[in-house]
Structures are given as C-alpha cells and as structure tokens.
C-alpha positions as a Python dict, from the first residue, in 0.01 Angstrom:
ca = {
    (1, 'X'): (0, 0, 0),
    (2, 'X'): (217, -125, 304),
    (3, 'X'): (544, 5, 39),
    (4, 'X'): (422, 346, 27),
    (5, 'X'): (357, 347, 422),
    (6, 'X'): (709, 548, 483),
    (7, 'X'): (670, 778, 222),
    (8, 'X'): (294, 900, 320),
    (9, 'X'): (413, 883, 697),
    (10, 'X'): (671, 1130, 558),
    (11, 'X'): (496, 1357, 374),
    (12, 'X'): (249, 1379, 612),
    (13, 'X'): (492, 1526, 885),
    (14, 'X'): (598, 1833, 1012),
    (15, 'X'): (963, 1895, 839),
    (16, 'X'): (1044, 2120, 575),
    (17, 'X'): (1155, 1874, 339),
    (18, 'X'): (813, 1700, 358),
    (19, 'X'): (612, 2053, 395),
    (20, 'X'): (782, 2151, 64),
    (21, 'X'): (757, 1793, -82),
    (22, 'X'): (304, 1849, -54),
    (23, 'X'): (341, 2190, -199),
    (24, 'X'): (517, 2085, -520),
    (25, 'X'): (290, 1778, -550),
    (26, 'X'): (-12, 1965, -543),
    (27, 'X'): (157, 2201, -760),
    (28, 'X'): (229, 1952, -1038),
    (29, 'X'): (-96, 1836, -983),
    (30, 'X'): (-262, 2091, -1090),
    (31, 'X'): (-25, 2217, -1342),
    (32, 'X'): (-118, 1889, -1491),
    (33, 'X'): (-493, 1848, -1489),
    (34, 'X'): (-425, 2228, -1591),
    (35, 'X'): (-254, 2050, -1887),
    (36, 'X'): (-545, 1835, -1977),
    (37, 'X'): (-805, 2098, -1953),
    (38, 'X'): (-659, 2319, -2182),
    (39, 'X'): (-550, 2030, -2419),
    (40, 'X'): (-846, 1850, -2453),
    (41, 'X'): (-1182, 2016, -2291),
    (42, 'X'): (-1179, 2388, -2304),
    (43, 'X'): (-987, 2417, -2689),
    (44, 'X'): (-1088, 2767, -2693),
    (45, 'X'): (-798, 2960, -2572),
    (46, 'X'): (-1006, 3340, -2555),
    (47, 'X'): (-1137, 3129, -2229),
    (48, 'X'): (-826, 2846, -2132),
    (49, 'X'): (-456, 2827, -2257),
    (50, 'X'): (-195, 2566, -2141),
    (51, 'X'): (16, 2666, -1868),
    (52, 'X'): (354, 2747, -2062),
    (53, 'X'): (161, 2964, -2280),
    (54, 'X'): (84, 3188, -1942),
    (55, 'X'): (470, 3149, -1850),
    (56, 'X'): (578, 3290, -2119),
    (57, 'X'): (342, 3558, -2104),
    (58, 'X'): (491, 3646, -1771),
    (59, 'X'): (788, 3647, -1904),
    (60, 'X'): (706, 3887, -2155),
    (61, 'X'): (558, 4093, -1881),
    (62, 'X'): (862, 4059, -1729),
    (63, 'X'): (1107, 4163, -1974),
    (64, 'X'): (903, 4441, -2059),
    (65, 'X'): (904, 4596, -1723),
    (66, 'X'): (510, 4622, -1676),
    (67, 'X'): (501, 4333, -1430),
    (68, 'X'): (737, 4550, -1182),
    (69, 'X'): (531, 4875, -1240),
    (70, 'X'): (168, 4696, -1174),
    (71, 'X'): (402, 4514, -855),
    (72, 'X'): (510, 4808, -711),
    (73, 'X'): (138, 4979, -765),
    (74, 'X'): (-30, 4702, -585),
    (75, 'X'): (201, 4592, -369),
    (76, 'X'): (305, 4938, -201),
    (77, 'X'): (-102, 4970, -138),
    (78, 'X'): (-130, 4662, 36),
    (79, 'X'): (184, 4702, 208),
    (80, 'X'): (122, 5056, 335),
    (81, 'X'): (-263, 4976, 400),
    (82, 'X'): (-322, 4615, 588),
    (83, 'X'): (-44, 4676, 838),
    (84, 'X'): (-272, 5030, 946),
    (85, 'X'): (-600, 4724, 922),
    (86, 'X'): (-408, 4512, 1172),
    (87, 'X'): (-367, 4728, 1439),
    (88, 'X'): (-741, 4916, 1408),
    (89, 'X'): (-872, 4541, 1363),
    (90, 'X'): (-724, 4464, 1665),
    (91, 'X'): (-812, 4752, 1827),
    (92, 'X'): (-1168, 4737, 1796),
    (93, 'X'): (-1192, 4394, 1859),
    (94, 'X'): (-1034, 4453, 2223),
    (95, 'X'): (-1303, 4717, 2253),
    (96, 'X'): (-1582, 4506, 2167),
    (97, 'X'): (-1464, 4219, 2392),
    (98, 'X'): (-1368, 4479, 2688),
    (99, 'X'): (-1748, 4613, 2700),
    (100, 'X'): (-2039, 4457, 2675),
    (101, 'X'): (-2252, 4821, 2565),
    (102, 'X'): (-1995, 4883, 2312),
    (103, 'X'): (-2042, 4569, 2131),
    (104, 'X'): (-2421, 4543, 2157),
    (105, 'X'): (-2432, 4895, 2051),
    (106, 'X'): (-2161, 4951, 1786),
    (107, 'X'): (-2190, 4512, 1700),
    (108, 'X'): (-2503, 4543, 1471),
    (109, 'X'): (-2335, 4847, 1272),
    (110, 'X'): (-2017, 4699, 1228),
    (111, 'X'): (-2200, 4328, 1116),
    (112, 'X'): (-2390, 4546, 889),
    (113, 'X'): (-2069, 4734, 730),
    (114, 'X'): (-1925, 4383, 725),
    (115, 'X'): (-2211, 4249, 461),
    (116, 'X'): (-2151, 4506, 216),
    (117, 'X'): (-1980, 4398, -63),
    (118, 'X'): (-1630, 4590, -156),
    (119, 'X'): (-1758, 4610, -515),
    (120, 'X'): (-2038, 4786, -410),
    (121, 'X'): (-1887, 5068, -221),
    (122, 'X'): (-1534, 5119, -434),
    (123, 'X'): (-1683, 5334, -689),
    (124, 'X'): (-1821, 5578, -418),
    (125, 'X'): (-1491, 5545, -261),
    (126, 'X'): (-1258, 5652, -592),
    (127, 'X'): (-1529, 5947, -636),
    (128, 'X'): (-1442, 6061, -287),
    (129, 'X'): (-1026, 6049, -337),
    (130, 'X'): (-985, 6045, -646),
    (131, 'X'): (-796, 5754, -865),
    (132, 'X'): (-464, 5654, -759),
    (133, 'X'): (-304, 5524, -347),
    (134, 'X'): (-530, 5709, -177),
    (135, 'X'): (-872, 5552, -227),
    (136, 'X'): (-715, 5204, -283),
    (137, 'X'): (-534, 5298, 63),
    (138, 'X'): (-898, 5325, 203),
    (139, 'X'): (-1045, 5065, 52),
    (140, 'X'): (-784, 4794, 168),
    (141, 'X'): (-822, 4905, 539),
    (142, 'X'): (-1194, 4866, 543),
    (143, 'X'): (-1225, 4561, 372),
    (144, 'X'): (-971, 4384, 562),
    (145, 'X'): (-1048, 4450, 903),
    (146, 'X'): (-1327, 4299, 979),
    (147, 'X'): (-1204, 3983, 1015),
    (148, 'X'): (-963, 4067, 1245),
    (149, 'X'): (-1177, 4247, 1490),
    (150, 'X'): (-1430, 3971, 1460),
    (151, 'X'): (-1131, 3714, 1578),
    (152, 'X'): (-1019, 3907, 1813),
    (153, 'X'): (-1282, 3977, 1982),
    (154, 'X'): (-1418, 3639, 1998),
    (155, 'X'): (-1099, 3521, 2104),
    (156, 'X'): (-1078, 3746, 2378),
    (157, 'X'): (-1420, 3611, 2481),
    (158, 'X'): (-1316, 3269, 2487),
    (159, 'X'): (-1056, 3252, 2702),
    (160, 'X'): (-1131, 2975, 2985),
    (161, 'X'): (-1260, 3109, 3278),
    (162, 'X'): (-1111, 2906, 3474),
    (163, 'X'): (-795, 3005, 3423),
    (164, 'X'): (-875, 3361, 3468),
    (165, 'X'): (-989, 3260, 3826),
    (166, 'X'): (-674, 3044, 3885),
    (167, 'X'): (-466, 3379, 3779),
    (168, 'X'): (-731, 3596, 4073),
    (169, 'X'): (-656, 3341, 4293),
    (170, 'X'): (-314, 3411, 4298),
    (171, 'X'): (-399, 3820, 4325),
    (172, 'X'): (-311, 3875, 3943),
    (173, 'X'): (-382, 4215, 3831),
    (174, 'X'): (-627, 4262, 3506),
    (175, 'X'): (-297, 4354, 3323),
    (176, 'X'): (-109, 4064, 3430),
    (177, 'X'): (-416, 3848, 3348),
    (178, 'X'): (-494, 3995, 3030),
    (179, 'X'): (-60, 3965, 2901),
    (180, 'X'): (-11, 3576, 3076),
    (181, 'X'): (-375, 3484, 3006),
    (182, 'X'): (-613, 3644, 2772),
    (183, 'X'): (-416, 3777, 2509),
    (184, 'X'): (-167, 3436, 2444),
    (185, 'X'): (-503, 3267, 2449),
    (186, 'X'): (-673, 3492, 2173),
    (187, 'X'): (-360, 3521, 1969),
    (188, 'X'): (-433, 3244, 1748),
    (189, 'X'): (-779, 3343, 1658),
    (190, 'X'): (-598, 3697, 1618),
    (191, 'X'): (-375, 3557, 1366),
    (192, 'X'): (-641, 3325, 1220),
    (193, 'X'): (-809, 3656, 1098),
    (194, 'X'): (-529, 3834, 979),
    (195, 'X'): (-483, 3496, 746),
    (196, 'X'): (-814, 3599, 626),
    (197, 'X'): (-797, 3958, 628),
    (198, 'X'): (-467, 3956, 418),
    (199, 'X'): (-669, 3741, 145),
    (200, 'X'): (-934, 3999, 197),
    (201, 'X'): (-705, 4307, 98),
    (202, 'X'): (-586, 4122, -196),
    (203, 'X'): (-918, 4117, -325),
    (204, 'X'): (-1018, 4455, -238),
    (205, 'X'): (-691, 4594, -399),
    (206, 'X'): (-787, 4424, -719),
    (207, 'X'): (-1135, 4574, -732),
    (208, 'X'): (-1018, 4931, -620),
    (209, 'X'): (-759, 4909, -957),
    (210, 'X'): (-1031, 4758, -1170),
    (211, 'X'): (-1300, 5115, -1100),
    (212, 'X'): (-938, 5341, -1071),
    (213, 'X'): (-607, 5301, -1124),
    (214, 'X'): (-367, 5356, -1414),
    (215, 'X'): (-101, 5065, -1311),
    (216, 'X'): (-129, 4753, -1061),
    (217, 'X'): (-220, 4352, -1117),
    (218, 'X'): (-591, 4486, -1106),
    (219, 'X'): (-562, 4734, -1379),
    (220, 'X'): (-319, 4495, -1590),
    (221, 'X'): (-610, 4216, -1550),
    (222, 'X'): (-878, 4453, -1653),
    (223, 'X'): (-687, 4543, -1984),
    (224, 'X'): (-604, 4205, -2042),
    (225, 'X'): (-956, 4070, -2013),
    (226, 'X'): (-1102, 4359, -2220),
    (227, 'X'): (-814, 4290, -2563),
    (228, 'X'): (-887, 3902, -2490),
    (229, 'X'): (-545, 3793, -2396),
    (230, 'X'): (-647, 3503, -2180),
    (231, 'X'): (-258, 3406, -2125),
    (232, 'X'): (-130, 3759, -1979),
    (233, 'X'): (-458, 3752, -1788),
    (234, 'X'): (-394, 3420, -1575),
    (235, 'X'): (-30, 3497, -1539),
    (236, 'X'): (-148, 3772, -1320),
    (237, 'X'): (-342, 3580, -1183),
    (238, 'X'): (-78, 3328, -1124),
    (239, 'X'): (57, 3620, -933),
    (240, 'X'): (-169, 3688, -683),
    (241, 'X'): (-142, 3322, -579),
    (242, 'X'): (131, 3338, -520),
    (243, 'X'): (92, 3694, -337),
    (244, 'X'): (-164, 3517, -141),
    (245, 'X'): (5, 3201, -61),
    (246, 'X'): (349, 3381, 39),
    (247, 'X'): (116, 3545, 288),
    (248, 'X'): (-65, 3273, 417),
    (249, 'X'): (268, 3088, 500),
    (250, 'X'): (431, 3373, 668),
    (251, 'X'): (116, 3412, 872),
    (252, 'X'): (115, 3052, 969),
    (253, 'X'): (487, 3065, 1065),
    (254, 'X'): (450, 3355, 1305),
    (255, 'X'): (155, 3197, 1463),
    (256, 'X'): (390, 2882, 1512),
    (257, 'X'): (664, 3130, 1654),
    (258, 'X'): (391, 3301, 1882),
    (259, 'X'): (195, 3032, 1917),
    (260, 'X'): (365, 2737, 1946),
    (261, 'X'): (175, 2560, 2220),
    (262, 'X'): (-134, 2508, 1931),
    (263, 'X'): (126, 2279, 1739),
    (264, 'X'): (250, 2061, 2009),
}
C-alpha cells in the first residue's frame, strides 16, 4: 500500500495530467464491467450488447451522415435555447432575492411550475407550436431554468452579513456592494445551477424530440428503441454523455476562472 502512496497522492491532485489520468480510469472501468455484463449476465442483446458492438454502430451512424443531422437538430436547440434560460434564470432569481413580496408571492407558483414533470407538459407544448425548433426552443428554456433561479437566489441570500456591513461601514453604495460583495459571493451557487440546468435541457430536449421532431438524438433514440436496435440506441446514448460531461467540465472550469477563491 505504502508503493502505491505516490501514485494515489497523484491522481488525487489538481493537474491535468492527473485530472485526465481519473477520467480514463473510470472510463475503462466501466467500459470493462460494461464488458462483463454484456458477456456473461444480460446475453440478450434486444436489452445489452458489448461496447464495440455500440462503436461500431456509431460509426455506421457516422458514415452515414445521420449522426450529424440528429447533432445539428439537437444541438442548435440547446444551443440557441439554454443560453436565453441563463440569463431569465438569473434574472428572476435576482428578483426573488431583491424582494421579499415578490418571492413570497410569485415563490409558491414558481415551486409549483418547478414539480411538474417535462414529460407531462411537452405534448401540450408541441400542440401549441407545432413540431420542429420552436416548441423544443420552449421547452428547453422552461425546464432548465429553474435551477438557476433557485441558486441564484439563494445565493444572493446567503451572502455574509457581515461583510455587507463591513462594505456600509466604509459608505459603499448598494451597487458597489452588490458587484464587490453579493454577486462574487453568489456566483458559485449561480454556476452550480447552470451545471444542473444544462443537464436539465439535455433531458428536456430529448423528450421534446421523442412527442415531435423528425431529426435529433431524441428522435434517432425513439426509432431505434421501437426496430430493437439496442446497439445504435446506446451509441446515442453514449452521446449525450458525452454532451453532458463536455458541459459539466466547461462549467466547472469557468467557475474556477470566476471563482477561483472556492479552489484555493
């Protein structure tokens, strides 16, 4: 045990090297108990194939153009939609936290709006604009910013009171207490729900192409499920892991570039 010391003392910092050294160990990892599952405890392959199986069905997907066209369906929805959920997210939340009627009276309705389920509302949704951007447009800015107005606004909240009275005690406007005070102190919880809200909108993309849509990783799913073909299915699916992951990362490296007191 005293042999490995170095290397888990390693892995267990902060570099790249050893940041990308844990992601492609838990990466094997799975790929291999992956491996075993398929191999030896779920034989049926309508429910599990081996991982190279699902490669090659990406590949296939690949060469055949489809994975671009269901790409650029999803992706441009996302892209177009959570930027729109950031900034009303964020907005609201800074309402909320800025008065105390507004969030007791609008609070309840927007908790409530928050416990509906996307699956339940998407159909009503595609009914109202039709199949194609714009209801999946709609449907990724509701479903994704809840989170972020929830953060935000308890972020806001939090903020140590006593440093907002060190800041009055040196005659600090609200503006320059809310930009050197409030807001750098929130800004983690901010970003903390746009982690969440981003795996949010990749869920509520998929359901919004399962109900309507003629191309994107939801509709390609939804056909593959319904002819059986278990491999092309989990290569999508493979696919928005990696979607979400990407995400994730690039979320955690702004709040390290924002942030960067939280990490030292």
């Amino acid at each position: 045990m005293s042999a490995m010391r170095p290397f888990l003392d390693f892995i267990e910092g902060s570099s790249r090297t050893a940041a990308l050294l844990r992601m492609t160990i838990s990466i094997a990892c799975v790929l291999a108990l992956w491996e075993v599952l398929a191999t030896y405890v779920v034989t049926n392959k309508l429910l599990l194939v081996p991982p190279m199986e699902v490669f090659r069905a990406l590949g296939s997907e690949n060469a055949s153009g489809a994975l671009w066209t269901n790409a650029a369906a999803t992706v441009s929805a996302v892209a177009a939609a959570f930027p729109i959920a950031v900034v009303i997210g964020v907005a609201i939340g800074l309402a909320l936290a800025s008065s105390r009627l507004l969030a007791l009276t609008i609070g309840p309705m927007l908790t409530a709006l928050n416990s509906v389920p996307v699956v339940a509302l998407a159909p009503l949704f595609i009914a109202w604009l039709g199949l194609g951007f714009a209801s999946k447009f709609v449907i990724v800015t509701i479903f994704s910013v809840f989170p972020i107005l929830v953060t935000t606004e308890v972020g806001l909240k939090a903020t140590d009171k006593i440093l907002i009275e060190a800041s009055r005690s040196f005659n600090a406007s609200r503006w320059q207490i809310f930009t050197t005070v409030t807001l750098p102190f929130a800004l983690p919880f901010v970003i903390s729900g746009i982690r969440v809200a981003w795996a949010r909108a990749l869920v509520a993309i998929i359901v919004a192409e399962f109900f309507g849509s003629f191309a994107g990783f939801g509709f390609a799913i939804l056909a593959a499920g319904q002819s059986f073909d278990t491999a092309t299915l989990l290569a999508y699916v493979i696919v928005l892991g990696a979607l979400g992951l990407v995400g994730s990362l690039f979320f955690e490296w702004l709040e390290r570039r924002l942030a960067p007191w939280r990490h030292e």
